[in-house]
Amino acid sequence: MTKIEEIKLEALKPKEFIEEKIKETSSIVGSGLAINALSGGVDSAAVTLLCHKALGEKLKTYFIDNGLMRQDEPEYVVELFKKLGVHVELLDAKKEFFNALKGLTDPEEKREAITQTFYKDVFGRIVKESGAKYLLQGTNFTDVEETIAGIKRQHNILEQIGIDTEKTFGYKVIEPIIQLRKTGVREVAKALGLPEEIYKRPPFPGPALVARVIGEVTPEKIETVRQATKIVEEELSNTGAFQYLAILHEDRVTGIRDGKRDFGLQIEVRCWESKDALIGSPTRLPYETLDKLAQRISTEVPGVVSVTYNITKKPPSTIEAV
Ligand code: XMP
């Protein structure tokens, strides 16, 4: 296992970093073919643009529609990169992901199912069909740290937990931004010429909305948390907070609607102040904001009868629920 040295924000020179990584990536890939998955987050967006600069036509970029993304996300990301001159192939893998998640309730098993479906099934197939030898991905320094610390198995950590991707999946993984934390990645993304809506985008987890559904994941539950997420993002995007999200609980609670008993769903809202996601505190949101969130979520998202706000710091809480 290779030890990864962090590049601290004070030491990072974005332009030089980009030049160096362009050289490094193109020398590793040589005349071969590489592929990468773009999720629309700042990490994968930075890697996509950086590596297109390095590899041009030798890099093929995919958006894997796993059915677990936020509303209209696939179309938004494909369109945005089209404007930047990068063609992104949209691949529908919804069925595969939902099948893999069926019956699983344990958080780490759910994360493992995402990893296997993504790296073995979907990418294994793309690699076979395209003949690519390399997968480029936007793993960052915090992902590595949290996995090694055994807190959460980050979906994209492979080599650091002893997986030989060449043997297991048939391709080599290249991780150009692995020495950077989020703030560093944002600097690099800006220097690459990505628009502000990308380099300032709040983080979104690789396992997508699965990280926000407690218990078994079904298309219906994902739809509920997707609708709640949209409202939370609309209401909290002006707070400047590090990250804000909605979680769907497994337990139902008794509510009342139109004078009748409604044994309904619970949504938990979280809004975080943090620098690098390692530690965090809940934002002290004005009560009017909380009130509006509860009002909107309980009327616009079918079945929701309870909305709560998490007031626990990380640690012992974590940013996502799963
Ligand atoms: P937690 O929930 O561990 O999250 O406090 C820390 C930060 O990481 C994001 N996150 C992930 N990012 N793959 C990722 O790329 C993952 O598997 C993953 N899980 C959590 C989370 O959104 C937060 O910013």
mmCIF file of C-alpha atoms and ligand atoms in Angstrom:
data_model
loop_
_atom_site.group_PDB
_atom_site.id
_atom_site.type_symbol
_atom_site.label_atom_id
_atom_site.label_comp_id
_atom_site.label_asym_id
_atom_site.label_seq_id
_atom_site.Cartn_x
_atom_site.Cartn_y
_atom_site.Cartn_z
ATOM 1 C CA MET A 1 0.000 0.000 0.000
ATOM 2 C CA THR A 2 1.386 3.406 -0.956
ATOM 3 C CA LYS A 3 1.399 6.107 1.651
ATOM 4 C CA ILE A 4 -0.293 9.263 0.431
ATOM 5 C CA GLU A 5 1.179 12.629 1.337
ATOM 6 C CA GLU A 6 -1.274 15.434 1.823
ATOM 7 C CA ILE A 7 -0.720 18.711 -0.049
ATOM 8 C CA LYS A 8 -1.856 21.339 2.436
ATOM 9 C CA LEU A 9 -3.824 24.348 1.189
ATOM 10 C CA GLU A 10 -0.968 26.755 2.089
ATOM 11 C CA ALA A 11 1.439 24.754 -0.069
ATOM 12 C CA LEU A 12 -0.864 24.286 -3.049
ATOM 13 C CA LYS A 13 -0.122 26.197 -6.249
ATOM 14 C CA PRO A 14 -3.153 25.301 -8.392
ATOM 15 C CA LYS A 15 -1.649 26.110 -11.820
ATOM 16 C CA GLU A 16 1.565 24.181 -11.108
ATOM 17 C CA PHE A 17 -0.436 21.313 -9.626
ATOM 18 C CA ILE A 18 -2.547 21.129 -12.800
ATOM 19 C CA GLU A 19 0.504 21.160 -15.083
ATOM 20 C CA GLU A 20 2.176 18.442 -13.051
ATOM 21 C CA LYS A 21 -0.918 16.207 -13.006
ATOM 22 C CA ILE A 22 -1.486 16.674 -16.746
ATOM 23 C CA LYS A 23 2.087 15.472 -17.396
ATOM 24 C CA GLU A 24 1.806 12.605 -14.925
ATOM 25 C CA THR A 25 -1.560 11.358 -16.223
ATOM 26 C CA SER A 26 -0.621 11.500 -19.876
ATOM 27 C CA SER A 27 2.645 9.660 -19.220
ATOM 28 C CA ILE A 28 0.842 6.864 -17.308
ATOM 29 C CA VAL A 29 -1.931 6.424 -19.881
ATOM 30 C CA GLY A 30 0.441 6.769 -22.858
ATOM 31 C CA SER A 31 -1.298 5.712 -26.040
ATOM 32 C CA GLY A 32 -3.909 3.690 -24.142
ATOM 33 C CA LEU A 33 -7.520 4.480 -23.404
ATOM 34 C CA ALA A 34 -8.927 5.755 -20.119
ATOM 35 C CA ILE A 35 -12.434 6.181 -18.801
ATOM 36 C CA ASN A 36 -13.915 8.130 -15.945
ATOM 37 C CA ALA A 37 -17.207 8.668 -14.214
ATOM 38 C CA LEU A 38 -18.487 12.150 -13.672
ATOM 39 C CA SER A 39 -21.010 12.661 -10.873
ATOM 40 C CA GLY A 40 -21.233 16.433 -11.044
ATOM 41 C CA GLY A 41 -19.499 16.985 -7.726
ATOM 42 C CA VAL A 42 -16.440 19.212 -7.578
ATOM 43 C CA ASP A 43 -14.028 16.246 -7.230
ATOM 44 C CA SER A 44 -15.094 14.307 -10.295
ATOM 45 C CA ALA A 45 -15.672 17.537 -12.265
ATOM 46 C CA ALA A 46 -12.089 18.659 -11.575
ATOM 47 C CA VAL A 47 -10.686 15.274 -12.558
ATOM 48 C CA THR A 48 -12.794 15.203 -15.733
ATOM 49 C CA LEU A 49 -11.608 18.581 -16.978
ATOM 50 C CA LEU A 50 -8.003 18.080 -15.881
ATOM 51 C CA CYS A 51 -7.768 14.718 -17.580
ATOM 52 C CA HIS A 52 -9.485 15.894 -20.750
ATOM 53 C CA LYS A 53 -6.745 18.496 -20.949
ATOM 54 C CA ALA A 54 -4.202 15.705 -20.475
ATOM 55 C CA LEU A 55 -5.735 13.004 -22.668
ATOM 56 C CA GLY A 56 -8.216 14.563 -25.090
ATOM 57 C CA GLU A 57 -9.888 11.851 -27.179
ATOM 58 C CA LYS A 58 -8.140 9.112 -25.181
ATOM 59 C CA LEU A 59 -10.507 9.782 -22.277
ATOM 60 C CA LYS A 60 -14.142 8.777 -22.357
ATOM 61 C CA THR A 61 -16.378 10.241 -19.661
ATOM 62 C CA TYR A 62 -19.561 8.616 -18.404
ATOM 63 C CA PHE A 63 -22.360 9.762 -16.173
ATOM 64 C CA ILE A 64 -23.711 6.628 -14.544
ATOM 65 C CA ASP A 65 -27.394 7.164 -13.859
ATOM 66 C CA ASN A 66 -27.782 4.916 -10.827
ATOM 67 C CA GLY A 67 -31.281 6.214 -10.079
ATOM 68 C CA LEU A 68 -29.962 7.532 -6.757
ATOM 69 C CA MET A 69 -29.101 11.079 -7.785
ATOM 70 C CA ARG A 70 -30.824 14.355 -7.074
ATOM 71 C CA GLN A 71 -33.614 15.625 -9.266
ATOM 72 C CA ASP A 72 -32.618 16.367 -12.908
ATOM 73 C CA GLU A 73 -28.948 15.833 -11.993
ATOM 74 C CA PRO A 74 -27.961 13.622 -14.973
ATOM 75 C CA GLU A 75 -29.266 16.104 -17.566
ATOM 76 C CA TYR A 76 -27.835 19.092 -15.693
ATOM 77 C CA VAL A 77 -24.329 17.601 -15.573
ATOM 78 C CA VAL A 78 -24.300 16.413 -19.194
ATOM 79 C CA GLU A 79 -25.470 19.849 -20.433
ATOM 80 C CA LEU A 80 -22.968 21.750 -18.289
ATOM 81 C CA PHE A 81 -20.021 19.737 -19.606
ATOM 82 C CA LYS A 82 -21.266 20.041 -23.166
ATOM 83 C CA LYS A 83 -20.846 23.804 -22.755
ATOM 84 C CA LEU A 84 -17.253 23.149 -21.616
ATOM 85 C CA GLY A 85 -16.616 21.090 -24.734
ATOM 86 C CA VAL A 86 -16.639 17.696 -22.992
ATOM 87 C CA HIS A 87 -18.940 14.983 -24.264
ATOM 88 C CA VAL A 88 -20.410 12.916 -21.434
ATOM 89 C CA GLU A 89 -22.071 9.611 -22.185
ATOM 90 C CA LEU A 90 -25.197 9.042 -20.091
ATOM 91 C CA LEU A 91 -25.532 5.429 -19.035
ATOM 92 C CA ASP A 92 -28.730 4.065 -17.514
ATOM 93 C CA ALA A 93 -27.866 1.617 -14.714
ATOM 94 C CA LYS A 94 -30.863 2.243 -12.456
ATOM 95 C CA LYS A 95 -32.079 -1.359 -12.433
ATOM 96 C CA GLU A 96 -28.653 -2.766 -11.572
ATOM 97 C CA PHE A 97 -28.238 -0.491 -8.573
ATOM 98 C CA PHE A 98 -31.736 -1.038 -7.164
ATOM 99 C CA ASN A 99 -31.366 -4.810 -7.586
ATOM 100 C CA ALA A 100 -28.052 -4.769 -5.758
ATOM 101 C CA LEU A 101 -29.564 -2.808 -2.866
ATOM 102 C CA LYS A 102 -32.628 -4.990 -2.484
ATOM 103 C CA GLY A 103 -33.043 -6.402 1.049
ATOM 104 C CA LEU A 104 -29.962 -4.632 2.477
ATOM 105 C CA THR A 105 -30.376 -2.612 5.648
ATOM 106 C CA ASP A 106 -26.862 -2.471 7.104
ATOM 107 C CA PRO A 107 -25.100 0.819 6.188
ATOM 108 C CA GLU A 108 -21.760 -0.772 5.318
ATOM 109 C CA GLU A 109 -23.437 -3.514 3.268
ATOM 110 C CA LYS A 110 -25.316 -0.852 1.323
ATOM 111 C CA ARG A 111 -22.051 0.998 0.674
ATOM 112 C CA GLU A 112 -20.355 -2.232 -0.381
ATOM 113 C CA ALA A 113 -23.213 -2.994 -2.817
ATOM 114 C CA ILE A 114 -22.724 0.418 -4.450
ATOM 115 C CA THR A 115 -18.978 -0.206 -4.746
ATOM 116 C CA GLN A 116 -19.421 -3.641 -6.329
ATOM 117 C CA THR A 117 -22.113 -2.531 -8.767
ATOM 118 C CA PHE A 118 -20.135 0.521 -9.803
ATOM 119 C CA TYR A 119 -16.640 -0.948 -10.115
ATOM 120 C CA LYS A 120 -17.293 -4.567 -10.958
ATOM 121 C CA ASP A 121 -20.545 -4.659 -12.898
ATOM 122 C CA VAL A 122 -20.913 -1.297 -14.628
ATOM 123 C CA PHE A 123 -17.259 -0.330 -15.079
ATOM 124 C CA GLY A 124 -16.160 -3.904 -15.613
ATOM 125 C CA ARG A 125 -18.514 -4.003 -18.586
ATOM 126 C CA ILE A 126 -17.514 -0.602 -19.986
ATOM 127 C CA VAL A 127 -13.852 -1.573 -19.743
ATOM 128 C CA LYS A 128 -14.440 -4.831 -21.581
ATOM 129 C CA GLU A 129 -16.413 -3.119 -24.326
ATOM 130 C CA SER A 130 -14.053 -0.166 -24.771
ATOM 131 C CA GLY A 131 -10.694 -1.822 -24.148
ATOM 132 C CA ALA A 132 -9.779 0.894 -21.641
ATOM 133 C CA LYS A 133 -7.001 0.081 -19.181
ATOM 134 C CA TYR A 134 -7.396 2.985 -16.791
ATOM 135 C CA LEU A 135 -10.146 4.411 -14.639
ATOM 136 C CA LEU A 136 -9.620 7.973 -13.484
ATOM 137 C CA GLN A 137 -11.375 9.076 -10.356
ATOM 138 C CA GLY A 138 -11.672 11.977 -7.941
ATOM 139 C CA THR A 139 -10.767 10.352 -4.636
ATOM 140 C CA ASN A 140 -9.618 13.010 -2.168
ATOM 141 C CA PHE A 141 -7.491 12.953 0.967
ATOM 142 C CA THR A 142 -10.439 12.968 3.389
ATOM 143 C CA ASP A 143 -12.005 9.916 1.683
ATOM 144 C CA VAL A 144 -8.796 7.990 2.344
ATOM 145 C CA GLU A 145 -8.519 9.106 5.946
ATOM 146 C CA GLU A 146 -12.101 8.215 6.876
ATOM 147 C CA THR A 147 -11.895 4.782 5.310
ATOM 148 C CA ILE A 148 -8.581 3.963 6.964
ATOM 149 C CA ALA A 149 -9.958 5.177 10.299
ATOM 150 C CA GLY A 150 -12.799 2.694 9.794
ATOM 151 C CA ILE A 151 -15.521 5.314 10.117
ATOM 152 C CA LYS A 152 -17.258 4.754 6.799
ATOM 153 C CA ARG A 153 -16.255 2.707 3.850
ATOM 154 C CA GLN A 154 -16.086 5.473 1.243
ATOM 155 C CA HIS A 155 -17.386 4.008 -1.977
ATOM 156 C CA ASN A 156 -14.317 4.985 -3.978
ATOM 157 C CA ILE A 157 -11.520 3.689 -1.769
ATOM 158 C CA LEU A 158 -9.971 0.558 -3.207
ATOM 159 C CA GLU A 159 -6.178 0.327 -3.166
ATOM 160 C CA GLN A 160 -5.908 1.755 0.356
ATOM 161 C CA ILE A 161 -7.951 -1.126 1.736
ATOM 162 C CA GLY A 162 -5.933 -3.685 -0.153
ATOM 163 C CA ILE A 163 -7.972 -4.125 -3.358
ATOM 164 C CA ASP A 164 -5.803 -4.685 -6.426
ATOM 165 C CA THR A 165 -8.101 -3.191 -9.062
ATOM 166 C CA GLU A 166 -6.103 -4.645 -11.950
ATOM 167 C CA LYS A 167 -6.618 -8.178 -10.617
ATOM 168 C CA THR A 168 -10.151 -7.671 -9.278
ATOM 169 C CA PHE A 169 -11.741 -5.522 -11.981
ATOM 170 C CA GLY A 170 -9.296 -5.602 -14.909
ATOM 171 C CA TYR A 171 -8.245 -1.955 -14.898
ATOM 172 C CA LYS A 172 -5.893 0.383 -13.068
ATOM 173 C CA VAL A 173 -7.198 3.322 -11.062
ATOM 174 C CA ILE A 174 -5.551 6.757 -11.351
ATOM 175 C CA GLU A 175 -6.401 9.344 -8.679
ATOM 176 C CA PRO A 176 -4.973 12.762 -9.559
ATOM 177 C CA ILE A 177 -6.429 14.737 -6.632
ATOM 178 C CA ILE A 178 -5.892 12.207 -3.859
ATOM 179 C CA GLN A 179 -3.416 14.493 -2.025
ATOM 180 C CA LEU A 180 -5.927 17.335 -1.736
ATOM 181 C CA ARG A 181 -8.735 18.113 0.646
ATOM 182 C CA LYS A 182 -11.977 19.686 -0.543
ATOM 183 C CA THR A 183 -10.806 23.299 -0.268
ATOM 184 C CA GLY A 184 -7.739 22.433 -2.341
ATOM 185 C CA VAL A 185 -9.891 20.683 -4.938
ATOM 186 C CA ARG A 186 -12.085 23.806 -5.180
ATOM 187 C CA GLU A 187 -8.973 25.941 -5.874
ATOM 188 C CA VAL A 188 -7.870 23.525 -8.589
ATOM 189 C CA ALA A 189 -11.386 23.401 -10.082
ATOM 190 C CA LYS A 190 -11.452 27.197 -10.257
ATOM 191 C CA ALA A 191 -8.006 27.351 -11.847
ATOM 192 C CA LEU A 192 -9.121 24.792 -14.420
ATOM 193 C CA GLY A 193 -11.871 27.158 -15.539
ATOM 194 C CA LEU A 194 -14.865 25.301 -14.148
ATOM 195 C CA PRO A 195 -17.841 27.602 -13.457
ATOM 196 C CA GLU A 196 -18.596 28.834 -9.931
ATOM 197 C CA GLU A 197 -21.733 26.673 -9.715
ATOM 198 C CA ILE A 198 -19.387 23.682 -9.810
ATOM 199 C CA TYR A 199 -16.348 24.798 -7.824
ATOM 200 C CA LYS A 200 -18.542 26.144 -5.038
ATOM 201 C CA ARG A 201 -20.961 23.217 -5.061
ATOM 202 C CA PRO A 202 -21.594 21.648 -1.645
ATOM 203 C CA PRO A 203 -20.232 18.098 -1.373
ATOM 204 C CA PHE A 204 -22.490 15.222 -2.322
ATOM 205 C CA PRO A 205 -21.606 11.642 -1.371
ATOM 206 C CA GLY A 206 -20.604 8.999 -3.920
ATOM 207 C CA PRO A 207 -23.317 6.569 -2.749
ATOM 208 C CA ALA A 208 -25.698 9.465 -3.481
ATOM 209 C CA LEU A 209 -29.131 9.426 -1.799
ATOM 210 C CA VAL A 210 -28.421 5.936 -0.408
ATOM 211 C CA ALA A 211 -26.364 7.739 2.246
ATOM 212 C CA ARG A 212 -29.604 9.461 3.265
ATOM 213 C CA VAL A 213 -32.091 6.581 3.467
ATOM 214 C CA ILE A 214 -32.046 4.633 6.724
ATOM 215 C CA GLY A 215 -32.942 0.967 6.235
ATOM 216 C CA GLU A 216 -33.715 -0.764 2.944
ATOM 217 C CA VAL A 217 -33.446 1.394 -0.176
ATOM 218 C CA THR A 218 -36.337 1.299 -2.649
ATOM 219 C CA PRO A 219 -37.157 3.533 -5.635
ATOM 220 C CA GLU A 220 -40.107 4.968 -3.634
ATOM 221 C CA LYS A 221 -37.924 5.896 -0.648
ATOM 222 C CA ILE A 222 -35.340 7.469 -2.941
ATOM 223 C CA GLU A 223 -38.105 9.546 -4.534
ATOM 224 C CA THR A 224 -39.238 10.775 -1.102
ATOM 225 C CA VAL A 225 -35.734 11.792 -0.026
ATOM 226 C CA ARG A 226 -35.107 13.328 -3.470
ATOM 227 C CA GLN A 227 -38.119 15.624 -3.119
ATOM 228 C CA ALA A 228 -37.149 16.588 0.432
ATOM 229 C CA THR A 229 -33.541 17.228 -0.717
ATOM 230 C CA LYS A 230 -34.758 19.600 -3.415
ATOM 231 C CA ILE A 231 -36.670 21.668 -0.848
ATOM 232 C CA VAL A 232 -33.732 21.686 1.607
ATOM 233 C CA GLU A 233 -31.357 22.821 -1.136
ATOM 234 C CA GLU A 234 -33.749 25.562 -2.287
ATOM 235 C CA GLU A 235 -34.237 26.869 1.246
ATOM 236 C CA LEU A 236 -30.649 26.579 2.529
ATOM 237 C CA SER A 237 -28.437 27.375 -0.471
ATOM 238 C CA ASN A 238 -28.211 31.020 0.667
ATOM 239 C CA THR A 239 -26.851 30.109 4.117
ATOM 240 C CA GLY A 240 -23.282 29.598 2.909
ATOM 241 C CA ALA A 241 -23.208 26.406 4.986
ATOM 242 C CA PHE A 242 -20.735 23.629 4.125
ATOM 243 C CA GLN A 243 -23.474 21.063 3.370
ATOM 244 C CA TYR A 244 -27.234 20.672 3.883
ATOM 245 C CA LEU A 245 -29.320 17.573 3.373
ATOM 246 C CA ALA A 246 -32.466 15.587 4.101
ATOM 247 C CA ILE A 247 -32.586 12.104 5.588
ATOM 248 C CA LEU A 248 -35.479 9.667 5.413
ATOM 249 C CA HIS A 249 -35.946 7.653 8.594
ATOM 250 C CA GLU A 250 -37.011 4.049 8.632
ATOM 251 C CA ASP A 251 -39.465 4.332 11.527
ATOM 252 C CA ARG A 252 -42.888 5.733 10.939
ATOM 253 C CA VAL A 253 -44.686 7.918 13.460
ATOM 254 C CA THR A 254 -48.310 8.714 14.068
ATOM 255 C CA GLY A 255 -49.424 11.938 12.456
ATOM 256 C CA ILE A 256 -52.708 13.573 11.648
ATOM 257 C CA ARG A 257 -53.904 14.733 8.270
ATOM 258 C CA ASP A 258 -57.350 16.015 7.324
ATOM 259 C CA GLY A 259 -58.580 15.014 10.770
ATOM 260 C CA LYS A 260 -57.513 11.406 10.253
ATOM 261 C CA ARG A 261 -54.696 9.276 11.656
ATOM 262 C CA ASP A 262 -51.745 9.171 9.263
ATOM 263 C CA PHE A 263 -48.956 6.752 10.214
ATOM 264 C CA GLY A 264 -46.375 8.661 8.209
ATOM 265 C CA LEU A 265 -42.751 9.307 7.337
ATOM 266 C CA GLN A 266 -40.064 11.253 9.172
ATOM 267 C CA ILE A 267 -37.563 13.530 7.488
ATOM 268 C CA GLU A 268 -34.500 14.793 9.336
ATOM 269 C CA VAL A 269 -32.811 17.957 8.073
ATOM 270 C CA ARG A 270 -29.086 18.527 8.606
ATOM 271 C CA CYS A 271 -27.113 21.680 7.851
ATOM 272 C CA TRP A 272 -23.383 21.729 8.568
ATOM 273 C CA GLU A 273 -20.626 24.213 9.274
ATOM 274 C CA SER A 274 -17.337 22.547 8.444
ATOM 275 C CA LYS A 275 -14.010 23.115 6.687
ATOM 276 C CA ASP A 276 -13.176 19.664 5.417
ATOM 277 C CA ALA A 277 -16.005 17.400 6.660
ATOM 278 C CA LEU A 278 -13.781 15.837 9.318
ATOM 279 C CA ILE A 279 -15.510 17.722 12.105
ATOM 280 C CA GLY A 280 -18.659 19.787 11.880
ATOM 281 C CA SER A 281 -21.306 21.703 13.802
ATOM 282 C CA PRO A 282 -24.939 22.265 12.959
ATOM 283 C CA THR A 283 -25.675 25.719 11.549
ATOM 284 C CA ARG A 284 -27.707 27.912 13.922
ATOM 285 C CA LEU A 285 -30.539 28.386 11.476
ATOM 286 C CA PRO A 286 -33.151 31.058 12.214
ATOM 287 C CA TYR A 287 -36.368 29.585 13.552
ATOM 288 C CA GLU A 288 -38.296 31.069 10.585
ATOM 289 C CA THR A 289 -36.110 29.004 8.228
ATOM 290 C CA LEU A 290 -36.738 25.824 10.196
ATOM 291 C CA ASP A 291 -40.439 26.606 10.274
ATOM 292 C CA LYS A 292 -40.543 27.072 6.488
ATOM 293 C CA LEU A 293 -38.641 23.818 5.940
ATOM 294 C CA ALA A 294 -41.105 21.885 8.100
ATOM 295 C CA GLN A 295 -44.041 23.550 6.415
ATOM 296 C CA ARG A 296 -42.844 22.866 2.883
ATOM 297 C CA ILE A 297 -41.577 19.313 3.443
ATOM 298 C CA SER A 298 -44.715 18.180 5.273
ATOM 299 C CA THR A 299 -47.032 19.597 2.646
ATOM 300 C CA GLU A 300 -45.072 19.037 -0.588
ATOM 301 C CA VAL A 301 -43.558 15.593 0.040
ATOM 302 C CA PRO A 302 -46.245 12.894 0.099
ATOM 303 C CA GLY A 303 -46.496 10.916 3.342
ATOM 304 C CA VAL A 304 -44.253 13.080 5.548
ATOM 305 C CA VAL A 305 -45.765 13.901 8.949
ATOM 306 C CA SER A 306 -42.627 14.819 10.900
ATOM 307 C CA VAL A 307 -39.631 17.070 10.156
ATOM 308 C CA THR A 308 -36.753 17.348 12.618
ATOM 309 C CA TYR A 309 -33.439 19.257 12.672
ATOM 310 C CA ASN A 310 -30.217 17.586 13.811
ATOM 311 C CA ILE A 311 -28.436 19.625 16.500
ATOM 312 C CA THR A 312 -25.578 17.180 17.128
ATOM 313 C CA LYS A 313 -21.961 17.931 16.237
ATOM 314 C CA LYS A 314 -19.681 15.639 14.223
ATOM 315 C CA PRO A 315 -18.376 13.723 16.131
ATOM 316 C CA PRO A 316 -20.322 11.829 17.429
ATOM 317 C CA SER A 317 -22.730 12.426 14.515
ATOM 318 C CA THR A 318 -21.473 12.099 10.938
ATOM 319 C CA ILE A 319 -22.470 14.339 8.046
ATOM 320 C CA GLU A 320 -24.525 11.714 6.220
ATOM 321 C CA ALA A 321 -26.731 9.223 8.049
ATOM 322 C CA VAL A 322 -25.523 6.002 6.418
HETATM 323 P P1 XMP B 1 -19.515 11.632 6.721
HETATM 324 O O1 XMP B 1 -20.945 11.199 6.543
HETATM 325 O O2 XMP B 1 -18.541 10.482 6.748
HETATM 326 O O3 XMP B 1 -19.180 12.463 5.419
HETATM 327 O O4 XMP B 1 -19.338 12.554 7.897
HETATM 328 C C1 XMP B 1 -18.004 13.211 5.229
HETATM 329 C C2 XMP B 1 -18.086 13.861 3.838
HETATM 330 O O5 XMP B 1 -17.934 12.862 2.829
HETATM 331 C C3 XMP B 1 -19.099 12.756 2.023
HETATM 332 N N1 XMP B 1 -19.275 11.307 1.812
HETATM 333 C C4 XMP B 1 -18.766 10.639 0.764
HETATM 334 N N2 XMP B 1 -18.100 11.080 -0.322
HETATM 335 N N3 XMP B 1 -17.939 8.853 -1.101
HETATM 336 C C5 XMP B 1 -17.711 10.173 -1.267
HETATM 337 O O6 XMP B 1 -17.139 10.556 -2.285
HETATM 338 C C6 XMP B 1 -18.604 8.330 -0.054
HETATM 339 O O7 XMP B 1 -18.806 7.126 0.049
HETATM 340 C C7 XMP B 1 -19.042 9.285 0.924
HETATM 341 N N4 XMP B 1 -19.725 9.167 2.096
HETATM 342 C C8 XMP B 1 -19.837 10.400 2.628
HETATM 343 C C9 XMP B 1 -20.199 13.439 2.811
HETATM 344 O O8 XMP B 1 -21.207 13.949 1.978
HETATM 345 C C10 XMP B 1 -19.427 14.505 3.545
HETATM 346 O O9 XMP B 1 -19.180 15.638 2.738
#
